[in-house]
Short mmCIF file of N, CA and C in Angstrom, two decimals:
data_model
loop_
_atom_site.label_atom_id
_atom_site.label_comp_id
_atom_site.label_asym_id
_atom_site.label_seq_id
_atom_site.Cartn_x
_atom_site.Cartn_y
_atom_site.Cartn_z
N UNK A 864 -7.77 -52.82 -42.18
CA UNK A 864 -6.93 -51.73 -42.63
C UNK A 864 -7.72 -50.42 -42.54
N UNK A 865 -6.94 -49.09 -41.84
CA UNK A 865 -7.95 -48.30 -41.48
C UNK A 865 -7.65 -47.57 -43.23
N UNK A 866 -8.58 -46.15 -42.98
CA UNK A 866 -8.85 -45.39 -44.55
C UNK A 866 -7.67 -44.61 -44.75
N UNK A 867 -6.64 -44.71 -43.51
CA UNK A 867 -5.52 -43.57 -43.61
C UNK A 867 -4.63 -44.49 -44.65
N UNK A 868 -4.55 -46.08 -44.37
CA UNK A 868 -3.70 -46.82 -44.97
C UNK A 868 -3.70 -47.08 -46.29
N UNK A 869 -5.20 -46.86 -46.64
CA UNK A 869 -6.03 -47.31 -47.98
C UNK A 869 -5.25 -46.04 -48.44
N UNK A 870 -5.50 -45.01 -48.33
CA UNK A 870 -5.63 -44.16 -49.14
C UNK A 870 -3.73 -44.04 -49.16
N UNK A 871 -2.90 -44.07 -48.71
CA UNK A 871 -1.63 -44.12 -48.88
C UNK A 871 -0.76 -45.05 -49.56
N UNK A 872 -2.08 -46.52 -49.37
CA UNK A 872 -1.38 -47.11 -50.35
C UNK A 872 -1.61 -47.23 -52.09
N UNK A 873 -3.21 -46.04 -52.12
CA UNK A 873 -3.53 -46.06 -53.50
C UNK A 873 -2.54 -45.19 -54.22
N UNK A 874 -1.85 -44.08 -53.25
CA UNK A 874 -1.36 -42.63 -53.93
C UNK A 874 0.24 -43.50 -54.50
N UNK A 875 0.40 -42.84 -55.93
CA UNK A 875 1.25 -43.12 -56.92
C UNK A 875 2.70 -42.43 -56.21
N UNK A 876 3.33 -43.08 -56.44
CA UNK A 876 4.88 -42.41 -56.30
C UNK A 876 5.37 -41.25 -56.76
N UNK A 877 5.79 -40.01 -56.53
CA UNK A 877 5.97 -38.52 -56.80
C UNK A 877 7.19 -38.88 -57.83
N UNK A 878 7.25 -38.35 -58.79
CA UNK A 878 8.58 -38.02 -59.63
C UNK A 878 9.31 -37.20 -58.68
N UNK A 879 10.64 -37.13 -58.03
CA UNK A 879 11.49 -36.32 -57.71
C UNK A 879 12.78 -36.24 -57.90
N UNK A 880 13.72 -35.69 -57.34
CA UNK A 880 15.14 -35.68 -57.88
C UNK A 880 15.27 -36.65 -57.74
N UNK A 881 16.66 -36.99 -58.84
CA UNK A 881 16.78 -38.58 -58.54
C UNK A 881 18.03 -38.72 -57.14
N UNK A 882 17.98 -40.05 -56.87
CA UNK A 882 19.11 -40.59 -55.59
C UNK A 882 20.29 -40.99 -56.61
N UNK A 883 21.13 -40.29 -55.26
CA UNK A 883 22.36 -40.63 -55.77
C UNK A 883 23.28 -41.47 -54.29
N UNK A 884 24.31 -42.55 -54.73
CA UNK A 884 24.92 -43.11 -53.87
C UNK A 884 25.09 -42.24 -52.50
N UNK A 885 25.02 -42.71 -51.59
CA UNK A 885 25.35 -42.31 -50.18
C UNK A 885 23.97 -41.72 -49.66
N UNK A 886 22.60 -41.51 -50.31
CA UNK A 886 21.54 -41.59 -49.79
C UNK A 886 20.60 -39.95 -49.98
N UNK A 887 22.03 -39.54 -50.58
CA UNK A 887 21.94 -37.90 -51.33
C UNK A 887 20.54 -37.43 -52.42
N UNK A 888 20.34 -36.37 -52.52
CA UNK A 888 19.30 -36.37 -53.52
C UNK A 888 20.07 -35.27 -54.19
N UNK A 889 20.44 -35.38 -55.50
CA UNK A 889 20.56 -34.46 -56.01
C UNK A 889 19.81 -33.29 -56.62
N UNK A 890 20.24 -32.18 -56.29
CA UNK A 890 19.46 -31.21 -56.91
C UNK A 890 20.05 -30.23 -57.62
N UNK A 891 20.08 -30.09 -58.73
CA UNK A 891 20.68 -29.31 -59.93
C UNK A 891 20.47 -28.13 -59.72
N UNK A 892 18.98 -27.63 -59.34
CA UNK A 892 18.80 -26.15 -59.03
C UNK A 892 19.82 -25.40 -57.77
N UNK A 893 19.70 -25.90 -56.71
CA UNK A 893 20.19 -25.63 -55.84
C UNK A 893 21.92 -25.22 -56.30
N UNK A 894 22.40 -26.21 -57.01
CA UNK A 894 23.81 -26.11 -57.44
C UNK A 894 23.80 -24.71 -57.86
N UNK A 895 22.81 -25.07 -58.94
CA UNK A 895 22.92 -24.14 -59.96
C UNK A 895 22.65 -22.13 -59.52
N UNK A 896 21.99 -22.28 -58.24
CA UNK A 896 21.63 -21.04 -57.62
C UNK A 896 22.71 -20.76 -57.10
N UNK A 897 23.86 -21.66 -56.08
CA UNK A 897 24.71 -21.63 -55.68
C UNK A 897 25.79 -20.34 -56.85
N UNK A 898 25.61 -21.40 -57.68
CA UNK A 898 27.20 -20.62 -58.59
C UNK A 898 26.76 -19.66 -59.03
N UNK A 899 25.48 -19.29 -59.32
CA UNK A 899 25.40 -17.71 -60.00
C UNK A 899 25.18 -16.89 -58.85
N UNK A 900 25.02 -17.38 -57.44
CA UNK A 900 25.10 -16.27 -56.99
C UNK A 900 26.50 -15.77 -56.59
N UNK A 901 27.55 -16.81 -55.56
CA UNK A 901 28.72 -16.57 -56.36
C UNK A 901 29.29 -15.62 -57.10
N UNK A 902 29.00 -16.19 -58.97
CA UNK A 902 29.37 -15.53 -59.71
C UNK A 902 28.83 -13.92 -59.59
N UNK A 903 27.75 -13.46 -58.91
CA UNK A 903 27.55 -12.32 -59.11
C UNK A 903 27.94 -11.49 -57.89
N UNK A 904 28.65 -12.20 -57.31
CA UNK A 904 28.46 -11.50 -55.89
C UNK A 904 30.10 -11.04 -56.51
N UNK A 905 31.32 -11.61 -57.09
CA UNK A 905 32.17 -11.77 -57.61
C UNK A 905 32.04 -10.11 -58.40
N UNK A 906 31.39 -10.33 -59.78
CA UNK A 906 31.51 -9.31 -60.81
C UNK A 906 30.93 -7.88 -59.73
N UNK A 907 29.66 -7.95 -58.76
CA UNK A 907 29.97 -6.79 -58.02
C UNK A 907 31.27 -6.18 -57.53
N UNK A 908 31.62 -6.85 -57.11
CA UNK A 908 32.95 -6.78 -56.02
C UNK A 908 34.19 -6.01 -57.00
N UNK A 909 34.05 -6.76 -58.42
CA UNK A 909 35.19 -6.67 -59.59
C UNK A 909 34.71 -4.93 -60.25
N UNK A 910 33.06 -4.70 -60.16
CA UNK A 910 32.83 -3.60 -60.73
C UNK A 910 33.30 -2.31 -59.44
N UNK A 911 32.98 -2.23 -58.62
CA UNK A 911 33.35 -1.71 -57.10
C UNK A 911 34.53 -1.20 -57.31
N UNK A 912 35.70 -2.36 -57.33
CA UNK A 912 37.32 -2.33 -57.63
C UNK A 912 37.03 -1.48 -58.64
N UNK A 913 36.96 -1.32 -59.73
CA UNK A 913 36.84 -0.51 -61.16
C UNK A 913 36.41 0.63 -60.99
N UNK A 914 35.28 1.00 -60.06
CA UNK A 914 34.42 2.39 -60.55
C UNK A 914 35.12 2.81 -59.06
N UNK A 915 35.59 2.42 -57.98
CA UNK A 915 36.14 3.37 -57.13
C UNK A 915 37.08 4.44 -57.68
N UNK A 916 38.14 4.39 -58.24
CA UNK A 916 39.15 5.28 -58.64
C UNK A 916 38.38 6.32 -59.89
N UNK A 917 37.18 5.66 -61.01
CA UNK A 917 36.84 6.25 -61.63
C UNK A 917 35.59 7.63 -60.80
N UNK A 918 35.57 7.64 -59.60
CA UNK A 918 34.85 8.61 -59.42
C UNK A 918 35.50 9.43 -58.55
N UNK A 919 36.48 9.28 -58.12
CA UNK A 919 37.76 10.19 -57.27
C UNK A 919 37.33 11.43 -57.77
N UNK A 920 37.27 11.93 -58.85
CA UNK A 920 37.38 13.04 -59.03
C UNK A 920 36.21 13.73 -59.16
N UNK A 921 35.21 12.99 -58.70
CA UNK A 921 33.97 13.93 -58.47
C UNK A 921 33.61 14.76 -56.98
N UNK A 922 33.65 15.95 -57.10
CA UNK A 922 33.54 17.06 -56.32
C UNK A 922 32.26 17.01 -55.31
N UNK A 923 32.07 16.08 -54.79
CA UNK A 923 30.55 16.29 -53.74
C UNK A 923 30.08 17.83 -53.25
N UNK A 924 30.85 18.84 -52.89
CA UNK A 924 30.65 19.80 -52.60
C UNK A 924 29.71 20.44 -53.31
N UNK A 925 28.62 21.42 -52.90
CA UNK A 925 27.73 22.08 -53.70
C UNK A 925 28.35 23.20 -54.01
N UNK A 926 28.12 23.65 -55.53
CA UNK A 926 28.74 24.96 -56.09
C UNK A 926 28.25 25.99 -54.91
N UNK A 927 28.88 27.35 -55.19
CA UNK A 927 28.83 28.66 -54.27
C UNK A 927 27.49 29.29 -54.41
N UNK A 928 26.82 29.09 -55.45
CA UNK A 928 25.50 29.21 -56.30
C UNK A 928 24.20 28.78 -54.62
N UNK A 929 24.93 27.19 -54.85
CA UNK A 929 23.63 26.96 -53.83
C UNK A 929 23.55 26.85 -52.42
N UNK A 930 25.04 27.22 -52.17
CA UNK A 930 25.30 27.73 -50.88
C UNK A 930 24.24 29.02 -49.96
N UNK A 931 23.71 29.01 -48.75
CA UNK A 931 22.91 30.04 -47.76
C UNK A 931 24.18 31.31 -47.72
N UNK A 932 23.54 32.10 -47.78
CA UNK A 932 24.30 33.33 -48.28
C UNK A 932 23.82 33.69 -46.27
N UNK A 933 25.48 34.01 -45.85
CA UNK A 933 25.34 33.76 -44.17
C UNK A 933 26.19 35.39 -44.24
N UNK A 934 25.68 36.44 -43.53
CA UNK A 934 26.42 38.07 -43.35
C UNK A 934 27.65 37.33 -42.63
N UNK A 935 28.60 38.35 -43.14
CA UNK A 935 29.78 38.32 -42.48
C UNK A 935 29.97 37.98 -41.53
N UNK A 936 29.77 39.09 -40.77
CA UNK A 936 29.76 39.35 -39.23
C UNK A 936 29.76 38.03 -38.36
N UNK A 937 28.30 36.95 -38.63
CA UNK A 937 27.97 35.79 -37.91
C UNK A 937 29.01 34.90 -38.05
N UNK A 938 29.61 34.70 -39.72
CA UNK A 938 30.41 33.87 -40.10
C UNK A 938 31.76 33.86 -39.45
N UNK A 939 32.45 34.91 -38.73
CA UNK A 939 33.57 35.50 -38.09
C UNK A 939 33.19 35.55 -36.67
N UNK A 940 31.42 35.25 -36.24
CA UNK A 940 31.86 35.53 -34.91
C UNK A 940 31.34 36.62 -33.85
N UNK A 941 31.59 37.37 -34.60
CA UNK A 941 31.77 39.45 -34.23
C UNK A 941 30.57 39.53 -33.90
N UNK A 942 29.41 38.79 -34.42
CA UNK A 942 28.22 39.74 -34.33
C UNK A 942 27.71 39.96 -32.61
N UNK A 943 27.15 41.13 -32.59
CA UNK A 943 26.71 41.36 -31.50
C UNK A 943 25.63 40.63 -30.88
N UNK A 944 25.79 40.05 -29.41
CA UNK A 944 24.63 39.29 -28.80
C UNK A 944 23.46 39.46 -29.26
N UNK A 945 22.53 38.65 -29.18
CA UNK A 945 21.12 38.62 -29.53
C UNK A 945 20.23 39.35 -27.94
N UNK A 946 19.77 39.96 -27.62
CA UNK A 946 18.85 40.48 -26.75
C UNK A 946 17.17 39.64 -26.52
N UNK A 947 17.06 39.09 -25.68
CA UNK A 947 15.67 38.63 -24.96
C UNK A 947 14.55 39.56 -25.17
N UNK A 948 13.96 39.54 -25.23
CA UNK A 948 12.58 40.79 -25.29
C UNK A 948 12.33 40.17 -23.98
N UNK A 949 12.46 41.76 -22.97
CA UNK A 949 11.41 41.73 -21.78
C UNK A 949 10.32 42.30 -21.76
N UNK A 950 9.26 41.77 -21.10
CA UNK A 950 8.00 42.28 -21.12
C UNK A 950 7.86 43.95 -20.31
N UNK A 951 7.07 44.62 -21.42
CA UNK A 951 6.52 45.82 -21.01
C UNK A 951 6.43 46.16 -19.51
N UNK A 952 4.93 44.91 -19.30
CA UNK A 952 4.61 45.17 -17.80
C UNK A 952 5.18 43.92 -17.30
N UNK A 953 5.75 43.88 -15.80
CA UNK A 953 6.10 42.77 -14.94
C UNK A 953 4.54 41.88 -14.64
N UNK A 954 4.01 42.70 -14.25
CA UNK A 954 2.91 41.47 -13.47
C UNK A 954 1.68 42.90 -13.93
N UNK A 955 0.52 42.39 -14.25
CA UNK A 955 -1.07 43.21 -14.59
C UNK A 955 -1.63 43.43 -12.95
N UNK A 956 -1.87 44.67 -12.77
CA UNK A 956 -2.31 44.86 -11.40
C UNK A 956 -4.05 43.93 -11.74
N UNK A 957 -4.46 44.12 -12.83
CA UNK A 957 -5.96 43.53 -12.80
C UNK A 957 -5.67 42.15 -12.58
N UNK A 958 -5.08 41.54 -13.66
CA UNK A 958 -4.99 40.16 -13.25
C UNK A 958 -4.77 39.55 -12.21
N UNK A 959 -3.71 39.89 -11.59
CA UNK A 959 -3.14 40.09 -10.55
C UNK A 959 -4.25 39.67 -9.23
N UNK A 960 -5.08 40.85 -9.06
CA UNK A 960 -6.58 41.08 -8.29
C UNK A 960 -7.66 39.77 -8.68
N UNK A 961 -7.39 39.25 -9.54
CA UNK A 961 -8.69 38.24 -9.76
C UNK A 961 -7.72 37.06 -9.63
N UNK A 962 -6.79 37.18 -9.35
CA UNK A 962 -5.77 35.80 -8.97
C UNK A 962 -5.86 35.15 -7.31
N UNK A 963 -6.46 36.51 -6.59
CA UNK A 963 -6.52 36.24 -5.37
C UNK A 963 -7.87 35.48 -5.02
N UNK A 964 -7.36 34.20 -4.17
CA UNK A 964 -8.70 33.85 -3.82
C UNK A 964 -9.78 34.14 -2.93
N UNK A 965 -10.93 34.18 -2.82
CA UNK A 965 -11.94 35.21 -1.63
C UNK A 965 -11.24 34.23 -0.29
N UNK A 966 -11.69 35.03 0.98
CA UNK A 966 -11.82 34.48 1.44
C UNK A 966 -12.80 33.18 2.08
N UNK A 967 -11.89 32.19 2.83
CA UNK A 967 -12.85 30.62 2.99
C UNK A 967 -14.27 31.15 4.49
N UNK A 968 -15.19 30.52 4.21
CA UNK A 968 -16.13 30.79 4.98
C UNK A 968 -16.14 30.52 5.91
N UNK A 969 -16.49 31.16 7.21
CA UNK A 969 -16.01 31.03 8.66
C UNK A 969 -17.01 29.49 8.97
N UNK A 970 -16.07 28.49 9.34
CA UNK A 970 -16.88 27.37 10.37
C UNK A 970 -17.37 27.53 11.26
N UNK A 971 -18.67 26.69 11.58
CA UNK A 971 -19.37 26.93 12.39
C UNK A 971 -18.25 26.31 14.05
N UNK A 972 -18.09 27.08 14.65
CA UNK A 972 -17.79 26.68 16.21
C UNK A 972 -18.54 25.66 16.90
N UNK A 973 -17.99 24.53 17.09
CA UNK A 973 -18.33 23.37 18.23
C UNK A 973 -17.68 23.52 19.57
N UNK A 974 -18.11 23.21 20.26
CA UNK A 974 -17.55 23.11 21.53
C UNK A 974 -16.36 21.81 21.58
N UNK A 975 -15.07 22.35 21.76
CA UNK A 975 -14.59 20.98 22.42
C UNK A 975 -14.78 19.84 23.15
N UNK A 976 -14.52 18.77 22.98
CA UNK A 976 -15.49 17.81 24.23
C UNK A 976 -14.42 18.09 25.09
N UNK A 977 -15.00 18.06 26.59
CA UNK A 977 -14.04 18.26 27.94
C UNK A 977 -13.32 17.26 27.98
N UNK A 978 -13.18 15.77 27.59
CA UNK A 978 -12.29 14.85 27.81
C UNK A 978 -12.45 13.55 26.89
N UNK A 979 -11.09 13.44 26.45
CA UNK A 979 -11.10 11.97 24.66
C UNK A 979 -11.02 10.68 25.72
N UNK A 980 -12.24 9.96 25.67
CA UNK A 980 -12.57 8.58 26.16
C UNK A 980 -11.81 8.08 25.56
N UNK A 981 -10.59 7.33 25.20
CA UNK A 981 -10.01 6.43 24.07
C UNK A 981 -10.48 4.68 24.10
N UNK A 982 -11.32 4.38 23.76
CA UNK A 982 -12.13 2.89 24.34
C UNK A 982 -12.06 2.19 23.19
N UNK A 983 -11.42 2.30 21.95
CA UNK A 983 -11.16 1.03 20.68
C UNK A 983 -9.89 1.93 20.13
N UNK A 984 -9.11 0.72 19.26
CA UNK A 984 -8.06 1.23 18.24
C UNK A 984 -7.88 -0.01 17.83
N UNK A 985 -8.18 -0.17 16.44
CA UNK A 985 -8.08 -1.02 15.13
C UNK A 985 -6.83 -1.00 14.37
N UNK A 986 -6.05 -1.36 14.15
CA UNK A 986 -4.91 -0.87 13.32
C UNK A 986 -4.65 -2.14 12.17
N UNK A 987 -4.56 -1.95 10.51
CA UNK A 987 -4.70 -2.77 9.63
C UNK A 987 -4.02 -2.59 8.26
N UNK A 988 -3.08 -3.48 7.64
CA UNK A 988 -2.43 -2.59 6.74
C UNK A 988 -3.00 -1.22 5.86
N UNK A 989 -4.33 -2.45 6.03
CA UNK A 989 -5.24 -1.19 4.80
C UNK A 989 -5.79 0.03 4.89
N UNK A 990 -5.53 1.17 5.20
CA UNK A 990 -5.88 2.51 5.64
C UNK A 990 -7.24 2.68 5.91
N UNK A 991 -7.99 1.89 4.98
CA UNK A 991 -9.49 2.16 5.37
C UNK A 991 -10.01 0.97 5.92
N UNK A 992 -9.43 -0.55 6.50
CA UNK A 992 -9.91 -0.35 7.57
C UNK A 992 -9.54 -0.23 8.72
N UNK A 993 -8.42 1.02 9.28
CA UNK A 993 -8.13 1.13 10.19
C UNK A 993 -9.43 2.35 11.13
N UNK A 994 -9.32 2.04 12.29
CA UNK A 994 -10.30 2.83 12.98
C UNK A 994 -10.14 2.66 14.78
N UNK A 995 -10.63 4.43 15.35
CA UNK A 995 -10.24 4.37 16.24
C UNK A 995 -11.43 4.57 16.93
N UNK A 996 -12.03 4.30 18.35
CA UNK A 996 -13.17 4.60 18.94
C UNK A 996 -12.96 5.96 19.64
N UNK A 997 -13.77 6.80 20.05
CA UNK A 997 -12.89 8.38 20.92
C UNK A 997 -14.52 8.58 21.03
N UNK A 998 -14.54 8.12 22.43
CA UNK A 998 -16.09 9.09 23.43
C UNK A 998 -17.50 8.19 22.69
N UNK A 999 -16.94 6.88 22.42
CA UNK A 999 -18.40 5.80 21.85
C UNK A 999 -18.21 6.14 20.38
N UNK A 1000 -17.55 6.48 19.87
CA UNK A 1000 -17.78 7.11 18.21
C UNK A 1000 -17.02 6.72 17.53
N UNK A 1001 -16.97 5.73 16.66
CA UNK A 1001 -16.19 4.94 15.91
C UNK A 1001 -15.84 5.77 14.51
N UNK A 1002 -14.57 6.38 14.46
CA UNK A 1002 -14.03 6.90 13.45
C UNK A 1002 -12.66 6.74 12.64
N UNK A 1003 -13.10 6.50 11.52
CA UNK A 1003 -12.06 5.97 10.47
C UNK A 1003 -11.33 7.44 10.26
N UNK A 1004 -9.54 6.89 9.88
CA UNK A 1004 -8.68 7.58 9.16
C UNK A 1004 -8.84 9.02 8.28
N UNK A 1005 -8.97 9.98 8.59
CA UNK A 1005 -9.53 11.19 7.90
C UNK A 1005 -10.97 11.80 8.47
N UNK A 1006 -11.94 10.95 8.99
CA UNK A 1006 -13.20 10.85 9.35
C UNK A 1006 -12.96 11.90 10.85
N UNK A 1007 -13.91 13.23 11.06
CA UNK A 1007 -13.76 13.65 12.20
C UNK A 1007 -15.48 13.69 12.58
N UNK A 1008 -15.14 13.95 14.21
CA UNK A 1008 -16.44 14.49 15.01
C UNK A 1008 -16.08 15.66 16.18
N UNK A 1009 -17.36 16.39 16.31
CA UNK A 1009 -16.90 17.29 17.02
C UNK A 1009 -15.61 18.20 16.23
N UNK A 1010 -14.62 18.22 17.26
CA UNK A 1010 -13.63 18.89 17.10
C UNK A 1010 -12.65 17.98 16.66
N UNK A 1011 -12.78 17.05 16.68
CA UNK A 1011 -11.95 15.72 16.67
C UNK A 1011 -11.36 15.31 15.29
N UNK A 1012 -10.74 14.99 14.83
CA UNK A 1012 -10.19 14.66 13.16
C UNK A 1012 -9.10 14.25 13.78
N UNK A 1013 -9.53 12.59 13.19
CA UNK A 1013 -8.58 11.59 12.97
C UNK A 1013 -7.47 11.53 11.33
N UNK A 1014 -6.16 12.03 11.86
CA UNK A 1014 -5.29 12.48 10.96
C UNK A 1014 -4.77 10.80 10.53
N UNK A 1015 -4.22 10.04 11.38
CA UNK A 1015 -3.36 9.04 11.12
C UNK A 1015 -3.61 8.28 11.88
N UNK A 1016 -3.78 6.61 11.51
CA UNK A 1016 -4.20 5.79 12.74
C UNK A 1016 -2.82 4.76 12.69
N UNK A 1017 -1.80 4.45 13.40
CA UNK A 1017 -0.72 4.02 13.65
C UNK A 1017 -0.94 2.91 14.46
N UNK A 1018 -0.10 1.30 14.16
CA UNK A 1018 0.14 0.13 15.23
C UNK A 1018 -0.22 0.66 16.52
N UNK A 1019 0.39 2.05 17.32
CA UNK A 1019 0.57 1.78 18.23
C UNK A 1019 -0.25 3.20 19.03
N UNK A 1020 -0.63 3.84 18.05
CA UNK A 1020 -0.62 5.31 18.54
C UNK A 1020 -2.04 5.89 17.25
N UNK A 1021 -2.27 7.30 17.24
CA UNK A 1021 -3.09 7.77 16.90
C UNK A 1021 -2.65 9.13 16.60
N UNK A 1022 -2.87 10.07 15.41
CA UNK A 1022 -2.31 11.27 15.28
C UNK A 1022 -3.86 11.74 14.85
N UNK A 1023 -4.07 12.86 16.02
CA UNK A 1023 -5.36 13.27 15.94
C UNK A 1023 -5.21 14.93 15.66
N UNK A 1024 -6.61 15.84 15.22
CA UNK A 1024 -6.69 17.28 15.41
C UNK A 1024 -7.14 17.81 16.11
N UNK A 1025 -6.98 18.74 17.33
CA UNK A 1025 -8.19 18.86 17.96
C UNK A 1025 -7.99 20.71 18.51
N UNK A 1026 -8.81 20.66 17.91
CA UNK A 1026 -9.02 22.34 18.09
C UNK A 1026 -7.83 22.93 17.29
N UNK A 1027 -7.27 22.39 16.08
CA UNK A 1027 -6.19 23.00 15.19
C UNK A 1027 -4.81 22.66 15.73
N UNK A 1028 -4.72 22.44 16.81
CA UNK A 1028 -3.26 20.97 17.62
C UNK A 1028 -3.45 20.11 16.79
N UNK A 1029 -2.22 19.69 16.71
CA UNK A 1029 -2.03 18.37 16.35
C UNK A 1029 -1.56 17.48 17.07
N UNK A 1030 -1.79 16.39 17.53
CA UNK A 1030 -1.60 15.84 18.75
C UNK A 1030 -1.48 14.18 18.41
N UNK A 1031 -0.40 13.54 19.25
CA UNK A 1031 -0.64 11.81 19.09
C UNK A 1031 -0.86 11.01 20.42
N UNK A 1032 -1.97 10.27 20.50
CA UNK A 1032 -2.43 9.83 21.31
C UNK A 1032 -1.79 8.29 21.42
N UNK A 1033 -1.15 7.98 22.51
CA UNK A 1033 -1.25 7.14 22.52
C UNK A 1033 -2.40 5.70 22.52
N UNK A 1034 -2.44 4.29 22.12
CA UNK A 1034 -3.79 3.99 22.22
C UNK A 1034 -3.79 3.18 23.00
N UNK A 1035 -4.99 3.44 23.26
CA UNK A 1035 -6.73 3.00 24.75
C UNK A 1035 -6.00 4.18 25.80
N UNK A 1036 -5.82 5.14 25.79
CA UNK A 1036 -5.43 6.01 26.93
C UNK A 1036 -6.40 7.23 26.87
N UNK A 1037 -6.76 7.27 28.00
CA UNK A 1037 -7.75 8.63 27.96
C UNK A 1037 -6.97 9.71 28.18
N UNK A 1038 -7.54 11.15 27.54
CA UNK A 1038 -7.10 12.30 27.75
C UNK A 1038 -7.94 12.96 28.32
N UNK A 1039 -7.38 13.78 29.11
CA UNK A 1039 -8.24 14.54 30.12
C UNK A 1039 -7.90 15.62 28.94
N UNK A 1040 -8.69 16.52 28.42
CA UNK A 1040 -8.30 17.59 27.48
C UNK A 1040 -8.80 18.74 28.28
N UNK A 1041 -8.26 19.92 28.25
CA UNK A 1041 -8.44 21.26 29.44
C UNK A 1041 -9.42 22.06 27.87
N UNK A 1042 -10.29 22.44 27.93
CA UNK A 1042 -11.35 23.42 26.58
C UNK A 1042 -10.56 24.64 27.84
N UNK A 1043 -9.33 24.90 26.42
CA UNK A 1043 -9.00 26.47 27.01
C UNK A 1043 -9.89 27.77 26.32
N UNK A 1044 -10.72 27.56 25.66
CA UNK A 1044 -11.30 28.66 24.93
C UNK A 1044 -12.99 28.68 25.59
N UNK A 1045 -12.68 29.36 26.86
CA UNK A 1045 -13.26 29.52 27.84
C UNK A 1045 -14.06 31.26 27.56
#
């Protein structure tokens, strides 16, 4: 016999409600919670009925006393529009002057290359690692050389910068490019 058995069969029988026919346990409290609540839910209901009519005649309204004392005029309507305040000055000539930005610093000038070798094109969902080869020079998405800036690298094609054009290359095709800034 294991210790779970021992010990269940030493423990004494609990006093509890007693059984009643059909396998019921009676419980007196429970009854007994039953009917008073019932009963009270009842005498609410009965006081409700009673004190409704007895307060009919109370005035909710606040006396004139503690009423916001509102001018005529608004109360009717009449009063004249309200006016915006516009500003004095439109725009500060100083401010104004320090709003502007200097000018950007002149880039240094490269020479165009005379002609785009197109000899690789990588294309991959992932933006970075797409990459295109142009004249032996393996350059990723945004990444430029020379004059060259690789804008967009596409399945099928290439959207490049070159000399401030914007241009799409088809890919592995060479461009003969003309350097008009002769």
């Amino acid at each position: 016999m294991s210790l779970l058995a021992k010990a269940l069969a030493k423990r004494q029988p609990e006093t509890g409600p007693q059984r009643i026919e059909g396998g019921f346990q009676a419980d007196t409290g429970l009854m007994l919670r039953r009917l008073l609540g019932t009963a009270g839910l009842c005498l609410a209901m009965a006081a409700g009925v009673w004190l409704w009519p007895q307060l009919q005649w109370l005035d909710l309204n606040p006396p004139e006393a503690l009423q916001p004392k509102v001018p005529q005029q608004v109360q009717e309507g009449s009063a004249p529009a309200l006016r915006m305040r516009e500003p004095a000055i439109v725009a500060d000539p100083f401010f104004l002057a320090r709003q502007q930005l200097p000018a950007a610093p002149k880039a240094t000038t490269q020479p165009a290359p005379q002609a785009i070798h197109y000899t690789g094109h990588f294309y991959a969902t992932e933006p970075a690692l797409r990459w295109v080869k142009f004249n032996g020079h393996k350059l990723h998405q945004g990444d430029s050389w020379e004059q060259i800036q690789v804008l967009e690298i596409g399945p099928e094609s290439t959207k490049v910068k070159l000399s401030g054009k914007v241009l799409w290359l088809n890919a592995l095709t060479n461009w003969p490019v003309q350097n008009q800034a002769s």
